[in-house]
Coordinates of C-alpha atoms in Angstrom, one line a residue:
M1 CA -18.7 22.9 7.1
Q2 CA -19.0 20.8 4.3
T3 CA -16.4 18.1 3.6
I4 CA -15.2 19.9 0.6
D5 CA -14.4 22.9 2.8
I6 CA -12.4 20.9 5.4
Q7 CA -10.4 18.9 2.5
N8 CA -9.3 22.4 1.0
L9 CA -8.2 23.6 4.6
K10 CA -6.2 20.4 4.8
A11 CA -4.8 20.7 1.5
D12 CA -3.9 24.5 2.1
D13 CA -2.3 23.6 5.4
I14 CA -0.1 21.0 3.7
I15 CA 0.7 22.9 0.8
R16 CA 2.1 25.9 3.2
K17 CA 4.5 23.3 4.6
C18 CA 6.2 23.0 1.3
V19 CA 9.4 25.2 0.9
H20 CA 10.2 24.2 -2.6
C21 CA 13.8 22.9 -1.6
G22 CA 13.7 20.3 -4.4
F23 CA 15.0 17.6 -2.2
C24 CA 12.1 15.3 -3.2
L25 CA 13.2 15.4 -6.8
A26 CA 16.2 13.0 -6.2
T27 CA 13.9 10.5 -4.7
C28 CA 10.9 10.5 -7.1
P29 CA 10.6 7.6 -9.3
T30 CA 8.9 9.4 -11.9
Y31 CA 11.1 12.3 -12.0
Q32 CA 14.2 10.3 -12.2
L33 CA 12.4 8.5 -15.5
L34 CA 10.8 11.4 -17.1
G35 CA 13.1 14.5 -16.0
N36 CA 9.8 16.7 -16.0
E37 CA 9.3 19.1 -13.1
L38 CA 5.6 18.7 -13.3
D39 CA 6.3 14.9 -12.7
S40 CA 8.0 15.5 -9.5
P41 CA 6.3 16.3 -6.0
R42 CA 7.0 19.8 -6.1
G43 CA 5.6 20.2 -9.6
R44 CA 2.6 18.2 -8.4
I45 CA 2.0 20.4 -5.5
Y46 CA 2.0 23.6 -7.9
L47 CA -0.7 21.8 -9.8
I48 CA -2.9 20.9 -7.1
K49 CA -2.4 24.5 -5.6
S50 CA -3.4 26.1 -9.0
A51 CA -6.4 23.9 -9.0
L52 CA -7.8 24.6 -5.8
E53 CA -7.1 28.3 -6.1
K54 CA -9.1 28.1 -9.4
R55 CA -6.3 29.8 -11.4
H56 CA -5.7 26.9 -13.8
F57 CA -6.2 23.2 -14.6
S58 CA -6.4 20.9 -17.7
R59 CA -6.6 17.7 -18.9
Q60 CA -2.8 17.6 -19.1
S61 CA -2.6 18.3 -15.4
I62 CA -4.6 15.0 -14.5
K63 CA -1.8 13.5 -16.6
H64 CA 0.8 14.6 -14.5
L65 CA -1.3 13.6 -11.3
D66 CA -2.0 10.0 -12.9
R67 CA 1.6 9.5 -13.3
C68 CA 2.3 9.8 -9.3
L69 CA 2.7 6.4 -7.8
T70 CA 1.7 7.4 -4.6
C71 CA 4.7 5.9 -3.2
R72 CA 5.5 8.6 -0.7
S73 CA 9.4 8.6 -1.1
C74 CA 9.2 12.3 -1.1
E75 CA 7.6 12.2 2.4
T76 CA 10.8 10.1 3.6
T77 CA 13.1 12.9 2.1
C78 CA 11.0 16.1 2.8
P79 CA 12.9 18.1 5.7
S80 CA 9.5 20.0 6.1
G81 CA 7.3 17.0 6.9
V82 CA 4.9 17.7 3.8
E83 CA 2.2 15.0 4.0
Y84 CA 2.3 14.8 0.3
G85 CA 0.4 11.4 0.2
Q86 CA -2.7 12.9 1.9
L87 CA -2.4 16.0 -0.4
V88 CA -2.5 14.0 -3.8
D89 CA -5.5 12.3 -2.7
I90 CA -7.5 15.5 -2.2
G91 CA -6.0 17.0 -5.5
R92 CA -7.0 14.1 -7.3
E93 CA -10.7 14.0 -6.1
F94 CA -10.9 17.6 -6.8
V95 CA -10.0 17.5 -10.4
E96 CA -11.7 14.2 -11.0
R97 CA -14.6 16.1 -12.9
K98 CA -12.0 16.9 -15.6
R99 CA -11.4 13.6 -16.4
P100 CA -12.8 12.2 -19.8
F101 CA -15.8 10.2 -19.4
W102 CA -14.2 7.1 -21.1
Q103 CA -11.6 7.2 -18.3
R104 CA -13.8 7.6 -15.5
V105 CA -15.8 4.8 -16.6
Y106 CA -12.7 2.5 -17.2
R107 CA -11.6 3.7 -13.7
Y108 CA -14.9 2.7 -12.1
S109 CA -14.7 -0.7 -13.9
V110 CA -11.4 -1.6 -12.3
R111 CA -12.5 -0.4 -9.0
Q112 CA -15.6 -2.4 -9.0
F113 CA -13.5 -5.6 -10.5
L114 CA -10.8 -5.6 -8.0
T115 CA -13.2 -5.0 -4.9
T116 CA -16.3 -7.2 -5.6
P117 CA -15.4 -10.7 -4.6
I118 CA -17.8 -12.4 -7.0
L119 CA -16.2 -10.6 -9.7
F120 CA -12.5 -10.9 -8.9
N121 CA -12.4 -14.4 -7.8
L122 CA -13.5 -15.8 -11.2
V123 CA -10.2 -14.3 -12.7
G124 CA -8.2 -14.2 -9.6
R125 CA -8.2 -18.1 -9.4
V126 CA -6.4 -18.3 -12.9
L127 CA -3.9 -15.8 -12.1
R128 CA -3.0 -17.6 -8.7
H129 CA 0.4 -17.3 -7.7
S130 CA 0.5 -19.8 -4.9
G131 CA -1.9 -22.2 -3.0
V132 CA -1.8 -23.2 0.6
S133 CA 1.1 -25.7 1.2
G134 CA 0.1 -27.9 4.4
K135 CA -2.5 -28.3 6.9
A136 CA -3.1 -25.3 9.4
I137 CA -2.1 -25.6 12.8
E138 CA -3.6 -24.9 16.2
P139 CA -2.0 -23.1 19.2
L140 CA -0.9 -25.6 21.8
V141 CA -0.9 -22.9 24.3
K142 CA -3.2 -19.6 24.0
T143 CA -1.4 -16.5 24.9
G144 CA -3.4 -13.9 22.9
K145 CA -6.0 -13.4 20.1
V146 CA -5.2 -11.4 16.8
L147 CA -7.3 -10.1 14.1
L148 CA -5.6 -10.7 10.8
L149 CA -6.6 -8.7 7.6
G150 CA -7.7 -10.9 4.9
G151 CA -7.4 -8.4 2.0
C152 CA -9.7 -8.2 -0.9
V153 CA -7.0 -9.9 -3.5
Q154 CA -4.4 -11.4 -1.5
G155 CA -6.5 -14.4 -0.2
V156 CA -7.4 -15.3 -4.0
L157 CA -4.0 -14.8 -5.4
A158 CA -1.8 -15.8 -3.0
P159 CA -3.5 -17.7 0.2
N160 CA -0.5 -19.2 1.3
I161 CA 0.8 -16.2 2.9
N162 CA -1.9 -15.7 5.7
H163 CA -2.0 -19.4 6.0
S164 CA 1.8 -19.3 6.7
I165 CA 1.3 -16.4 9.0
K166 CA -1.6 -18.3 10.9
N167 CA 1.0 -21.3 11.5
I168 CA 3.7 -18.9 12.8
L169 CA 1.3 -17.3 15.1
A170 CA -0.3 -20.4 16.4
K171 CA 3.4 -21.8 17.3
L172 CA 3.8 -18.4 19.1
G173 CA 0.6 -18.9 20.7
Y174 CA -2.0 -16.8 19.3
E175 CA -5.4 -17.6 18.1
T176 CA -6.0 -15.8 14.9
T177 CA -9.4 -14.5 13.5
E178 CA -9.1 -13.5 9.7
T179 CA -11.2 -10.8 8.1
P180 CA -13.5 -11.7 5.4
Q181 CA -12.8 -10.8 2.0
K182 CA -15.7 -8.2 1.4
Q183 CA -14.1 -6.1 4.3
C184 CA -11.6 -4.3 1.8
C185 CA -9.4 -1.7 3.6
G186 CA -10.6 1.1 1.0
A187 CA -7.2 1.7 -0.6
I188 CA -8.3 1.4 -4.0
D189 CA -11.4 3.6 -3.8
Q190 CA -9.5 6.2 -1.9
H191 CA -6.5 6.4 -4.5
L192 CA -8.9 6.2 -7.4
S193 CA -10.6 9.5 -6.4
A194 CA -13.7 7.6 -5.0
G195 CA -13.2 9.1 -1.4
R196 CA -17.1 8.6 -0.7
D197 CA -17.1 5.0 -1.5
A198 CA -13.6 4.5 0.5
L199 CA -15.6 5.9 3.5
I200 CA -18.6 3.6 3.3
K201 CA -16.0 0.7 3.3
I202 CA -14.1 2.2 6.1
K203 CA -16.9 3.0 8.3
C204 CA -18.1 -0.7 7.8
N205 CA -14.6 -2.2 8.7
I206 CA -14.3 0.0 12.0
D207 CA -17.8 -1.0 13.2
A208 CA -17.0 -4.8 12.5
W209 CA -13.4 -4.9 13.8
L210 CA -14.2 -3.1 17.0
Q211 CA -16.6 -5.9 17.9
V212 CA -13.7 -8.4 17.6
E213 CA -12.2 -9.5 20.8
A214 CA -8.3 -8.8 19.8
A215 CA -5.6 -6.7 21.2
V216 CA -3.8 -6.4 17.8
I217 CA -5.0 -6.0 14.0
I218 CA -2.1 -7.7 11.8
S219 CA -1.7 -6.7 8.3
S220 CA 0.6 -9.1 6.1
A221 CA 0.1 -6.7 3.1
S222 CA 1.8 -3.4 3.7
G223 CA -0.3 -1.5 1.5
C224 CA -3.5 -2.4 3.4
G225 CA -1.7 -1.7 6.8
L226 CA -0.6 1.5 5.8
M227 CA -4.4 2.4 4.5
V228 CA -5.9 1.3 8.1
K229 CA -3.1 3.2 9.9
D230 CA -4.4 6.3 7.8
Y231 CA -7.9 5.8 8.7
P232 CA -8.1 8.6 11.2
S233 CA -6.7 11.3 8.8
L234 CA -9.8 10.7 6.5
F235 CA -12.3 12.0 9.5
D236 CA -12.5 15.4 11.0
E237 CA -11.8 15.1 14.6
L238 CA -15.4 16.1 15.4
D239 CA -16.8 13.1 13.4
P240 CA -18.0 10.4 15.6
Y241 CA -15.9 7.9 13.5
Y242 CA -12.6 9.8 14.2
Q243 CA -11.9 8.2 17.9
K244 CA -13.1 4.9 16.4
A245 CA -10.7 5.2 13.6
Q246 CA -7.8 6.2 16.1
S247 CA -8.6 3.3 18.2
I248 CA -8.5 1.0 15.2
A249 CA -5.1 2.7 13.7
N250 CA -3.2 2.3 17.2
K251 CA -4.0 -1.4 17.2
T252 CA -2.8 -2.0 13.7
K253 CA 0.5 -3.5 13.0
D254 CA 2.3 -4.9 10.2
I255 CA 3.4 -8.7 10.7
A256 CA 6.8 -7.3 10.8
E257 CA 6.0 -5.0 13.7
F258 CA 4.3 -7.7 15.6
L259 CA 7.1 -10.3 15.1
A260 CA 10.1 -8.0 15.8
D261 CA 10.0 -8.6 19.5
K262 CA 9.0 -12.3 19.4
D263 CA 11.1 -15.3 19.9
L264 CA 11.4 -16.9 16.6
S265 CA 13.8 -19.6 17.3
Q266 CA 11.2 -22.3 17.4
L267 CA 10.2 -21.8 13.9
N268 CA 11.6 -23.7 10.9
L269 CA 13.3 -21.6 8.5
K270 CA 13.8 -21.9 4.6
Q271 CA 17.5 -21.4 4.1
V272 CA 17.9 -19.8 0.8
N273 CA 19.9 -17.1 -0.7
I274 CA 17.5 -14.4 -1.0
S275 CA 16.9 -10.7 -2.1
Y276 CA 14.7 -8.6 -0.3
H277 CA 12.3 -5.8 -2.1
E278 CA 11.0 -3.4 0.5
P279 CA 7.6 -1.9 -0.5
C280 CA 7.1 1.7 -0.7
T281 CA 4.1 1.2 1.7
L282 CA 6.2 -0.2 4.4
Q283 CA 9.5 2.1 4.1
H284 CA 8.0 5.4 3.2
G285 CA 4.2 5.0 4.5
Q286 CA 4.4 3.2 7.6
K287 CA 8.0 4.3 8.3
L288 CA 9.2 0.9 9.0
G289 CA 12.4 1.0 6.7
G290 CA 14.7 -2.0 7.6
L291 CA 12.6 -3.6 9.8
V292 CA 12.2 -6.7 7.9
D293 CA 15.7 -6.8 7.1
S294 CA 16.8 -6.9 10.8
I295 CA 14.4 -9.9 11.4
L296 CA 15.8 -11.6 8.6
N297 CA 19.5 -11.0 9.6
S298 CA 18.6 -12.2 13.2
L299 CA 17.5 -15.4 11.6
G300 CA 20.6 -15.9 9.8
Y301 CA 19.9 -14.4 6.3
R302 CA 22.7 -12.2 5.1
Q303 CA 21.8 -10.1 2.3
M304 CA 23.7 -7.8 -0.1
P305 CA 22.5 -4.2 -0.4
V306 CA 20.2 -3.5 -3.1
V307 CA 20.7 -0.5 -5.3
D308 CA 18.2 2.2 -5.1
S309 CA 16.1 0.3 -2.7
H310 CA 14.2 3.4 -1.9
L311 CA 12.5 3.4 -5.4
C312 CA 9.3 2.0 -6.2
C313 CA 9.0 -1.4 -8.1
G314 CA 6.1 0.2 -10.4
S315 CA 3.2 -1.8 -8.8
A316 CA 1.7 0.9 -6.7
G317 CA -1.8 -0.6 -6.2
T318 CA -3.6 -0.2 -9.8
Y319 CA -0.6 1.9 -11.4
S320 CA 0.5 -0.9 -13.4
I321 CA -3.1 -1.1 -15.0
F322 CA -3.4 2.4 -15.9
Q323 CA 0.4 3.5 -16.1
P324 CA 1.9 0.2 -17.8
K325 CA 4.8 2.0 -19.8
L326 CA 6.1 3.5 -16.7
S327 CA 5.4 0.5 -14.4
K328 CA 7.1 -1.7 -16.8
Q329 CA 10.1 0.3 -16.9
L330 CA 10.3 0.9 -12.9
K331 CA 10.0 -3.1 -12.8
I332 CA 12.9 -3.7 -15.1
N333 CA 15.2 -1.3 -13.2
K334 CA 14.0 -3.0 -9.8
L335 CA 14.5 -6.5 -10.9
K336 CA 17.9 -5.6 -12.3
N337 CA 19.1 -4.4 -8.8
L338 CA 17.1 -7.4 -7.0
T339 CA 18.8 -10.0 -9.3
A340 CA 22.3 -8.5 -9.4
N341 CA 23.8 -11.0 -6.8
N342 CA 22.0 -14.0 -8.4
P343 CA 19.3 -14.8 -5.5
E344 CA 17.7 -18.1 -5.4
M345 CA 14.4 -15.9 -4.1
I346 CA 13.2 -12.6 -4.1
V347 CA 10.9 -11.8 -1.1
T348 CA 8.5 -8.7 -0.3
A349 CA 5.9 -7.8 1.9
N350 CA 3.3 -6.8 0.0
I351 CA 0.9 -8.7 -2.6
G352 CA 1.0 -5.9 -5.3
C353 CA 4.8 -6.1 -5.4
L354 CA 4.9 -9.8 -5.2
M355 CA 2.7 -10.4 -8.2
H356 CA 4.1 -7.2 -10.3
L357 CA 7.9 -8.5 -9.8
Q358 CA 6.8 -12.2 -10.4
Q359 CA 5.5 -11.2 -13.9
G360 CA 9.1 -10.1 -14.9
T361 CA 11.4 -12.9 -13.7
K362 CA 11.8 -16.6 -13.4
I363 CA 13.2 -16.3 -10.0
P364 CA 10.5 -17.2 -7.3
V365 CA 9.0 -14.1 -5.7
K366 CA 7.6 -14.8 -2.4
H367 CA 6.2 -13.0 0.8
W368 CA 9.1 -13.0 3.3
V369 CA 6.9 -14.6 6.3
E370 CA 6.7 -17.8 3.9
L371 CA 10.4 -18.6 4.7
L372 CA 9.4 -18.9 8.4
D373 CA 6.6 -21.7 7.6
V374 CA 8.3 -24.7 6.3

């Protein structure tokens, strides 16, 4: 059976789960801003269904699908378990042929720029958010080995994040191997309707990571972690890579998951008044809502609740590039809520959110793990 047929069957199965209850409308950021049914998950499901059944599709439909942040807030709300994130990727790739040529060229250029180190690094270093503070330490006693995802942009924009994690893990007795920049998780390609390019990267990653002697794969960027955990969904169960992808996904943990049951009392903390922004990829995608909050609370950080904490900040991978107006409004709304209690610092768990929010405020925005490495 061809890939397109498998994807259509998967889409049909997902669509059938939707009972059109409308619960998703209340938690969809774009519907909240625009008030258009077609800019809601329920409306987009209708558009995708129409396209797959070859009834109707237009360039206007592409516009509504493009406006989707893929934040997956609707999945958290949905009582029927609709896997909307998978569905919208299938729908977007199916209708890509209707996209104007100039848009395809522009999107291709952005993809190549962000995922090609020799291109991105030239500009990335100019846009760098934070450098490495201090010298890396080595574990005195080795209790295990972990593989740390380096990311395709984070290592250039904010190298101190993984530097801090290596120090934290070293204090806990873990030896860390970091993946090279060229091993992009594939999320950018996957969400820009370039599934074939994504699979090439993903298969290379799977083969490389299975060769590394490490019990756990750690992601410090929640977007990358979600993508890797979703690897099995991209393969048919009869595909030889399905079991390999399952093995990789089972070993992958967000840094918060890994640290949740560890004794962190030996770490030196940066005691400041903070406000925490929980990325959509962590709370809705990985279903780890509240985990970072609980860790920070256990370490003595007391935070006031953030209004509409379930809503996206507007970063959403490349969304801020292709939908700047909507992205900016979401950022303004998010920062208003994050700064309501005058924090000294805003912390988050994803490089995209970090860079996006920092562009809208003078308050320092950092990854939460940087509070644990002083």
